[in-house]
mmCIF file with all atom_site columns, C-alpha atoms in Angstrom:
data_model
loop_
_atom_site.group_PDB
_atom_site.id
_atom_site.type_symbol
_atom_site.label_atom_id
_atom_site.label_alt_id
_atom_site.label_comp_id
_atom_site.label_asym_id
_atom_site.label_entity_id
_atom_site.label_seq_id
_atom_site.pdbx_PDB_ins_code
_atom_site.Cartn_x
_atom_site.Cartn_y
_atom_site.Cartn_z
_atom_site.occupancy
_atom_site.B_iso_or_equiv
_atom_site.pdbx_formal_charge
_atom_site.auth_seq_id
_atom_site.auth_comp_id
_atom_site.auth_asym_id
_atom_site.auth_atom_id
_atom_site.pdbx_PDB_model_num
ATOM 1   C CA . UNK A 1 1   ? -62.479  -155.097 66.992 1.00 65.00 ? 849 UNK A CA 1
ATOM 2   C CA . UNK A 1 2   ? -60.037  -153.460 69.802 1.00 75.00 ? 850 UNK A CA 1
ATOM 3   C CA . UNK A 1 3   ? -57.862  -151.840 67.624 1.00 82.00 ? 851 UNK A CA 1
ATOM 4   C CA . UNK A 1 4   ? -60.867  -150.482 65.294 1.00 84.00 ? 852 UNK A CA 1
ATOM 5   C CA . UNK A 1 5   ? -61.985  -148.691 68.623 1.00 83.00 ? 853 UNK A CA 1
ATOM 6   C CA . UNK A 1 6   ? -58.875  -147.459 69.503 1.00 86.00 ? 854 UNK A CA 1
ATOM 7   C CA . UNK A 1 7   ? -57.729  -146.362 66.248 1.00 86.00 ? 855 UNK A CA 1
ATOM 8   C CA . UNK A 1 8   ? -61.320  -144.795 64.679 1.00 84.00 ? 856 UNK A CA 1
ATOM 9   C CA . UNK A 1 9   ? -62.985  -144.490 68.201 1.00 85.00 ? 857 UNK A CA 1
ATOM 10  C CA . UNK A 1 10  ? -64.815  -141.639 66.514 1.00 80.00 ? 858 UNK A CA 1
ATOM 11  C CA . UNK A 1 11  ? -66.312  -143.798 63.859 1.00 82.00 ? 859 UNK A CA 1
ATOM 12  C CA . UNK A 1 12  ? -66.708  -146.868 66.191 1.00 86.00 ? 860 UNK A CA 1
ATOM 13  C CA . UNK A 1 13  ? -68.675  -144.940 69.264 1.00 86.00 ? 861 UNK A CA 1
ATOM 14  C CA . UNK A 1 14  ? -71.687  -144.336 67.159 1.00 84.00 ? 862 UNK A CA 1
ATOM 15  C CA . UNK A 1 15  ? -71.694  -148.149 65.938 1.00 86.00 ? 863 UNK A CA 1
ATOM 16  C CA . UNK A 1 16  ? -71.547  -149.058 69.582 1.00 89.00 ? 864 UNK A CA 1
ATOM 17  C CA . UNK A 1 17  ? -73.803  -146.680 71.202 1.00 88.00 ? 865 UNK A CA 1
ATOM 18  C CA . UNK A 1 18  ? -76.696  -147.389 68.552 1.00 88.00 ? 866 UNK A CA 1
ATOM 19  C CA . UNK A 1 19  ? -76.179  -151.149 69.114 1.00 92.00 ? 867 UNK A CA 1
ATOM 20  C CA . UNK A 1 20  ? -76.497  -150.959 73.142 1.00 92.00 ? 868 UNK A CA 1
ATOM 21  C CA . UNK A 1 21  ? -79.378  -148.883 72.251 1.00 91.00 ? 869 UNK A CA 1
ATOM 22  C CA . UNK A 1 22  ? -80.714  -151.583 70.644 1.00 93.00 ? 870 UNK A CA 1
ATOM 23  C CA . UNK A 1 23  ? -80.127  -154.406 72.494 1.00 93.00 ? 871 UNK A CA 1
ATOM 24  C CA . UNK A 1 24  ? -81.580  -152.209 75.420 1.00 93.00 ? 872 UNK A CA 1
ATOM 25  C CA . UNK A 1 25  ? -84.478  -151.458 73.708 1.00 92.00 ? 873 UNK A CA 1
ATOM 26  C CA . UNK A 1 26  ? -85.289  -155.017 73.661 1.00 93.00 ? 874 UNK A CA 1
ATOM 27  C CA . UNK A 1 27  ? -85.612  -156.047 76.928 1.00 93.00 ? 875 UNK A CA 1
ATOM 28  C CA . UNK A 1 28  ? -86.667  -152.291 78.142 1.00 92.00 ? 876 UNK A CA 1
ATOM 29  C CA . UNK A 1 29  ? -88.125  -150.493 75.431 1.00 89.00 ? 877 UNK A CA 1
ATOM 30  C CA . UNK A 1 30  ? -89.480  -147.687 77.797 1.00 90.00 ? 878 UNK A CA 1
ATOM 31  C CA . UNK A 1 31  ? -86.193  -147.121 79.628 1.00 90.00 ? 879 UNK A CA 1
ATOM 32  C CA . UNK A 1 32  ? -84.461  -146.008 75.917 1.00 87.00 ? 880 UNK A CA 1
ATOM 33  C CA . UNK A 1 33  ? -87.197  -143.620 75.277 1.00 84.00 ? 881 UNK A CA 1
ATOM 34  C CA . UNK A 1 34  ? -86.373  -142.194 78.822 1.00 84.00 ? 882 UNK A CA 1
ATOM 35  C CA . UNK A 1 35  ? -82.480  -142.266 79.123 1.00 85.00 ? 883 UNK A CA 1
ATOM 36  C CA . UNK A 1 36  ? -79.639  -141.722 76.672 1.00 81.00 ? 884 UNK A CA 1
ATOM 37  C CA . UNK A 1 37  ? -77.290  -144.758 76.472 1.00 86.00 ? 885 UNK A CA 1
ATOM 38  C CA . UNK A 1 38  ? -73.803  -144.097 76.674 1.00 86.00 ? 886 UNK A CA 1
ATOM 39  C CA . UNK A 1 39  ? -70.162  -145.950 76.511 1.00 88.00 ? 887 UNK A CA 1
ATOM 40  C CA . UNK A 1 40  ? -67.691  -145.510 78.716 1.00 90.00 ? 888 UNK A CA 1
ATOM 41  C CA . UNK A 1 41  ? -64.312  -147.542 79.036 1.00 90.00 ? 889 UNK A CA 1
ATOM 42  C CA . UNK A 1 42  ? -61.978  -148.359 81.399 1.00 89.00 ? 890 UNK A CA 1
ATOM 43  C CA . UNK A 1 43  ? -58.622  -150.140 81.905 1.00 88.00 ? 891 UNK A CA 1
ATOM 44  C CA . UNK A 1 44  ? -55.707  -149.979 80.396 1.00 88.00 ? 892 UNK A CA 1
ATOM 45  C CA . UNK A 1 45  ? -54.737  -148.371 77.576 1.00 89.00 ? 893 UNK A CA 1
ATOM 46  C CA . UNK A 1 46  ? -51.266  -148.949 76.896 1.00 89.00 ? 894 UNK A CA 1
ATOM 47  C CA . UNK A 1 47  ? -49.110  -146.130 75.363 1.00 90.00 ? 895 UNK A CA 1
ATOM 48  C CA . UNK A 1 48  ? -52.167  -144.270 74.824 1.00 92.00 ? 896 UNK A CA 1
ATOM 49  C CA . UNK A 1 49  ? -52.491  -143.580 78.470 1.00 94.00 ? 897 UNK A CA 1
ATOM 50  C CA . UNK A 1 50  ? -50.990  -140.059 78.396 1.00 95.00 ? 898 UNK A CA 1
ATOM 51  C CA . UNK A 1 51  ? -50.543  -136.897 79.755 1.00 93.00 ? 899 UNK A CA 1
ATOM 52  C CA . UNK A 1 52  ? -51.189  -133.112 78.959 1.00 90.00 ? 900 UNK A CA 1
ATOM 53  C CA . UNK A 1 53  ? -47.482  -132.542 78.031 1.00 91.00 ? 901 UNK A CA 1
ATOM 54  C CA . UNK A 1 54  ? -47.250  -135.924 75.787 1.00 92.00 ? 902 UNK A CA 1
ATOM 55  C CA . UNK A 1 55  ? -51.122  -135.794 73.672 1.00 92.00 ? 903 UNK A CA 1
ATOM 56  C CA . UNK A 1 56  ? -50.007  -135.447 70.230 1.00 93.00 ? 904 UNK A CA 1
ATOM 57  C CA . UNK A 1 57  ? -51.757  -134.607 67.062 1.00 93.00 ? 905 UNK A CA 1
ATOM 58  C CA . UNK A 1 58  ? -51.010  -138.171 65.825 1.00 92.00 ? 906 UNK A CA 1
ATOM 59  C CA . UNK A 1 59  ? -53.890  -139.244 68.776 1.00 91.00 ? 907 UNK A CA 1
ATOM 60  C CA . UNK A 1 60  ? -56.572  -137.281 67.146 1.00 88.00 ? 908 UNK A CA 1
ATOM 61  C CA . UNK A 1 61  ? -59.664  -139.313 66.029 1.00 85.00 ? 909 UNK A CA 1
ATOM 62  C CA . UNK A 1 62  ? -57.898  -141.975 68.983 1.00 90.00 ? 910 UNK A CA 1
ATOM 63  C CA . UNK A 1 63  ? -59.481  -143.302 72.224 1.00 91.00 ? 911 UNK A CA 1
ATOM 64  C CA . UNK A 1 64  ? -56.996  -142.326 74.753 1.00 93.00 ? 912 UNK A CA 1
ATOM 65  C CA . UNK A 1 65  ? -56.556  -141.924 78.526 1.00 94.00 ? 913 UNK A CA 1
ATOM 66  C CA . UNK A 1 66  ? -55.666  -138.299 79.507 1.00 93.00 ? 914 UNK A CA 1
ATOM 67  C CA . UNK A 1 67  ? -54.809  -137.875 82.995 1.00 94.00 ? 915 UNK A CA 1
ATOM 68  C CA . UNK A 1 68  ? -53.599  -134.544 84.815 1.00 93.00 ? 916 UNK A CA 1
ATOM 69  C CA . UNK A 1 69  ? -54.347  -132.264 87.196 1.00 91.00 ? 917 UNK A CA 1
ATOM 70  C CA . UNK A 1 70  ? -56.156  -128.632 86.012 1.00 85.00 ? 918 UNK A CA 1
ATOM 71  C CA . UNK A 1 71  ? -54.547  -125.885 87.014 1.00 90.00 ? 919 UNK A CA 1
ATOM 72  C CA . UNK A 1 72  ? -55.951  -123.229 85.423 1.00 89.00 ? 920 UNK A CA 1
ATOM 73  C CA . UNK A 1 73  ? -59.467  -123.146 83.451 1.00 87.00 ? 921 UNK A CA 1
ATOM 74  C CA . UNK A 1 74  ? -61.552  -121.096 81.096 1.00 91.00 ? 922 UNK A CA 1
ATOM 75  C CA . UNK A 1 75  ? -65.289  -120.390 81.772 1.00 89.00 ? 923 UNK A CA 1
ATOM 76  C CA . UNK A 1 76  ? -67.223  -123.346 81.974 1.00 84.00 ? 924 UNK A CA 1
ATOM 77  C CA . UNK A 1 77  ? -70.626  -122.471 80.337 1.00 81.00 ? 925 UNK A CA 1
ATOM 78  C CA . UNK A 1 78  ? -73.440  -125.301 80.880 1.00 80.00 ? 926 UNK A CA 1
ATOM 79  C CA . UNK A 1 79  ? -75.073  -126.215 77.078 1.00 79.00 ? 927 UNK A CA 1
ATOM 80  C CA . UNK A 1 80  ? -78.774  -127.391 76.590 1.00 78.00 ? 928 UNK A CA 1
ATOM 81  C CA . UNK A 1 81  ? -78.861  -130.784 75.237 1.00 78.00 ? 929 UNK A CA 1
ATOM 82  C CA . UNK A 1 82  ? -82.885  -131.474 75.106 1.00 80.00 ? 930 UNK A CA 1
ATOM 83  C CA . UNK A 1 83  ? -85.296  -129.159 75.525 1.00 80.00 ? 931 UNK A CA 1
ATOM 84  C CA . UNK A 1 84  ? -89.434  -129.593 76.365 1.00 80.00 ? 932 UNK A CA 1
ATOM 85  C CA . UNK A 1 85  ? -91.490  -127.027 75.111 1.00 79.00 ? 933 UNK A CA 1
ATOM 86  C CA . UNK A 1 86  ? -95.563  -126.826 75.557 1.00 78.00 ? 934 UNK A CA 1
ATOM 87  C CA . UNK A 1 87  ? -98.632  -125.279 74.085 1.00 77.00 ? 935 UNK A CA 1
ATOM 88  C CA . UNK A 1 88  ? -100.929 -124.036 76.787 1.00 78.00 ? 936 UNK A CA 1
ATOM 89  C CA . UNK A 1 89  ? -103.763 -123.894 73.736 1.00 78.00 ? 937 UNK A CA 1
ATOM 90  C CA . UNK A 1 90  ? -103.605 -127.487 72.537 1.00 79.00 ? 938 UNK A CA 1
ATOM 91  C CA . UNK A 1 91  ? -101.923 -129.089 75.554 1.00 80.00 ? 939 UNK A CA 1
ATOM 92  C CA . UNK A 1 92  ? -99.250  -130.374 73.204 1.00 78.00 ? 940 UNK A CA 1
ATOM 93  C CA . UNK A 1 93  ? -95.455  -130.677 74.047 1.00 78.00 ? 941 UNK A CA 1
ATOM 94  C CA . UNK A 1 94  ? -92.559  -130.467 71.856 1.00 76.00 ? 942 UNK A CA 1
ATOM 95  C CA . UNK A 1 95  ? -89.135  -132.007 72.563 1.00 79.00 ? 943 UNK A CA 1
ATOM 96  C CA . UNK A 1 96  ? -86.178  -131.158 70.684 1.00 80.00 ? 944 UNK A CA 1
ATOM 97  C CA . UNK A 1 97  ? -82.840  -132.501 71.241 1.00 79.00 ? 945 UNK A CA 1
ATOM 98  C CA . UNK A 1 98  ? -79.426  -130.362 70.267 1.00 78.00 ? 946 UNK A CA 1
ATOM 99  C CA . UNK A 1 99  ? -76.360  -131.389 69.204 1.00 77.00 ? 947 UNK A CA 1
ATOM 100 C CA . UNK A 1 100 ? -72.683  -129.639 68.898 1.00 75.00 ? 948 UNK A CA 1
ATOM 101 C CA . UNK A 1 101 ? -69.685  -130.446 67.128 1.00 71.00 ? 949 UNK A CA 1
ATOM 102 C CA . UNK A 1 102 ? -68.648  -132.594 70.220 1.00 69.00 ? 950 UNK A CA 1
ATOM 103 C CA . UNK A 1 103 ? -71.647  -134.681 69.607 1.00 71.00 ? 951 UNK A CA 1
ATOM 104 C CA . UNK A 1 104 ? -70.571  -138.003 67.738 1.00 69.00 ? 952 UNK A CA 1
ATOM 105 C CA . UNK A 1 105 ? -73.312  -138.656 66.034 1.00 64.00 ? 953 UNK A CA 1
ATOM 106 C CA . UNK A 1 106 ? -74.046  -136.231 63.311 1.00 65.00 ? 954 UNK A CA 1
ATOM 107 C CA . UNK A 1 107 ? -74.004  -132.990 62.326 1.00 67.00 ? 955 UNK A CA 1
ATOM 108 C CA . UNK A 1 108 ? -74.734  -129.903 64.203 1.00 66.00 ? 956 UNK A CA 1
ATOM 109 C CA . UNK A 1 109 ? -78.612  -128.976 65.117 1.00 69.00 ? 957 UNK A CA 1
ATOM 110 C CA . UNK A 1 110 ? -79.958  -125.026 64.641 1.00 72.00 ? 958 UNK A CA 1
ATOM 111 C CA . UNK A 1 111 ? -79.533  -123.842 67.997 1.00 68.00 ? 959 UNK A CA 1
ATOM 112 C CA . UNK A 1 112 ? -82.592  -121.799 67.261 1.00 71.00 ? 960 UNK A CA 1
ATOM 113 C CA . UNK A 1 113 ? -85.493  -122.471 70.324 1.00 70.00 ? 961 UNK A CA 1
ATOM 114 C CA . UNK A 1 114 ? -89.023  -123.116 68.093 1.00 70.00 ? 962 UNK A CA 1
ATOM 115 C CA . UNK A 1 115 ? -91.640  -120.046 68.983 1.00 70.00 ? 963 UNK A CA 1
ATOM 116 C CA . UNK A 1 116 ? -94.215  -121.698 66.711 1.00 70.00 ? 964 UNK A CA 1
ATOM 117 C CA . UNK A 1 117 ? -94.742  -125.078 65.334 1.00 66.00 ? 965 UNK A CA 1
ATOM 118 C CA . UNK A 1 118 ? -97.018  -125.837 62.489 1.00 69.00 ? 966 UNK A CA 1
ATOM 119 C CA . UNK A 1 119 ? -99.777  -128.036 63.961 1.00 65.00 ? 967 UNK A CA 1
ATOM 120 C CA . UNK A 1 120 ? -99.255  -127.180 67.651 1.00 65.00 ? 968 UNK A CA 1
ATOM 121 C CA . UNK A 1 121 ? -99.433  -123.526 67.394 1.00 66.00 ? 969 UNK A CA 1
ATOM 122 C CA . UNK A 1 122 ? -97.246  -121.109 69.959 1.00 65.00 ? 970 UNK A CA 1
ATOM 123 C CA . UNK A 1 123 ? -95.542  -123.269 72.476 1.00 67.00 ? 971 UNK A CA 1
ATOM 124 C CA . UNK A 1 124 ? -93.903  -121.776 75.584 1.00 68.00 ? 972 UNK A CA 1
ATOM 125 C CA . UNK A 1 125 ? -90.651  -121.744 76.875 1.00 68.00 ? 973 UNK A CA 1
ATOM 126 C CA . UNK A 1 126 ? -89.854  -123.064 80.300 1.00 66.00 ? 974 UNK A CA 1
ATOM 127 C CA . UNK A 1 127 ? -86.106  -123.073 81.108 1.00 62.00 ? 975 UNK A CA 1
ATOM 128 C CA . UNK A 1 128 ? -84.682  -124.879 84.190 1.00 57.00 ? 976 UNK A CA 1
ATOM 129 C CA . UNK A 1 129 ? -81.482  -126.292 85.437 1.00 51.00 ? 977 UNK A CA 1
#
């Protein structure tokens, strides 16, 4: 199991993620419809504890350790990840959740915001940060 994480860690996270969703769900059913579960790890990693200078190509698709210091850095733009949208008219709300190609889990979402949904009607657009 350790070395199918480390190795496919791309393949594996989704596994993982879904199952602590799961097993989650269980015992709190409304705290997964609430929160995103996520995995983290932590310890050591061996010669896959690196550096800037020494992350090679032969690491992608690997769970490694990265550590450095950042000494220079591009623009850091914030990204939605779920948005709420509401109908004043039929007091309805619409959430829609967006994903990137850093999301593990599938493929990209239209980044398109909805102006009209079929059985709701026009739904507004709050933004907030």
């Amino acid at each position: 199991m350790k070395i199918r994480i480390i190795n496919n860690f791309v393949e594996e996270i989704v596994c993982l993620e879904q199952a602590a969703n799961e097993i989650v769900g269980r015992a709190s059913p409304d705290f997964v419809k609430k929160h995103e579960i996520q995995v983290g790890f932590e310890g050591s990693f061996g010669d896959r504890h690196v550096n800037p200078r020494s992350l090679k190509s032969i690491f992608l698709g690997n769970l490694v350790c990265c550590e450095g210091i950042v000494t220079k850095c591009s623009t850091v733009r914030p990204k939605v990840v779920k948005s709420v949208h509401y109908c004043p008219a039929t007091k309805k709300t619409l959430e829609k959740k967006y994903r990137d190609l850093t999301s593990y889990d599938s493929f990209p979402s239209s980044n398109i915001y909805p102006k009209e949904v079929r059985g709701i009607g026009f739904i507004m657009i709050r933004m907030a940060l």
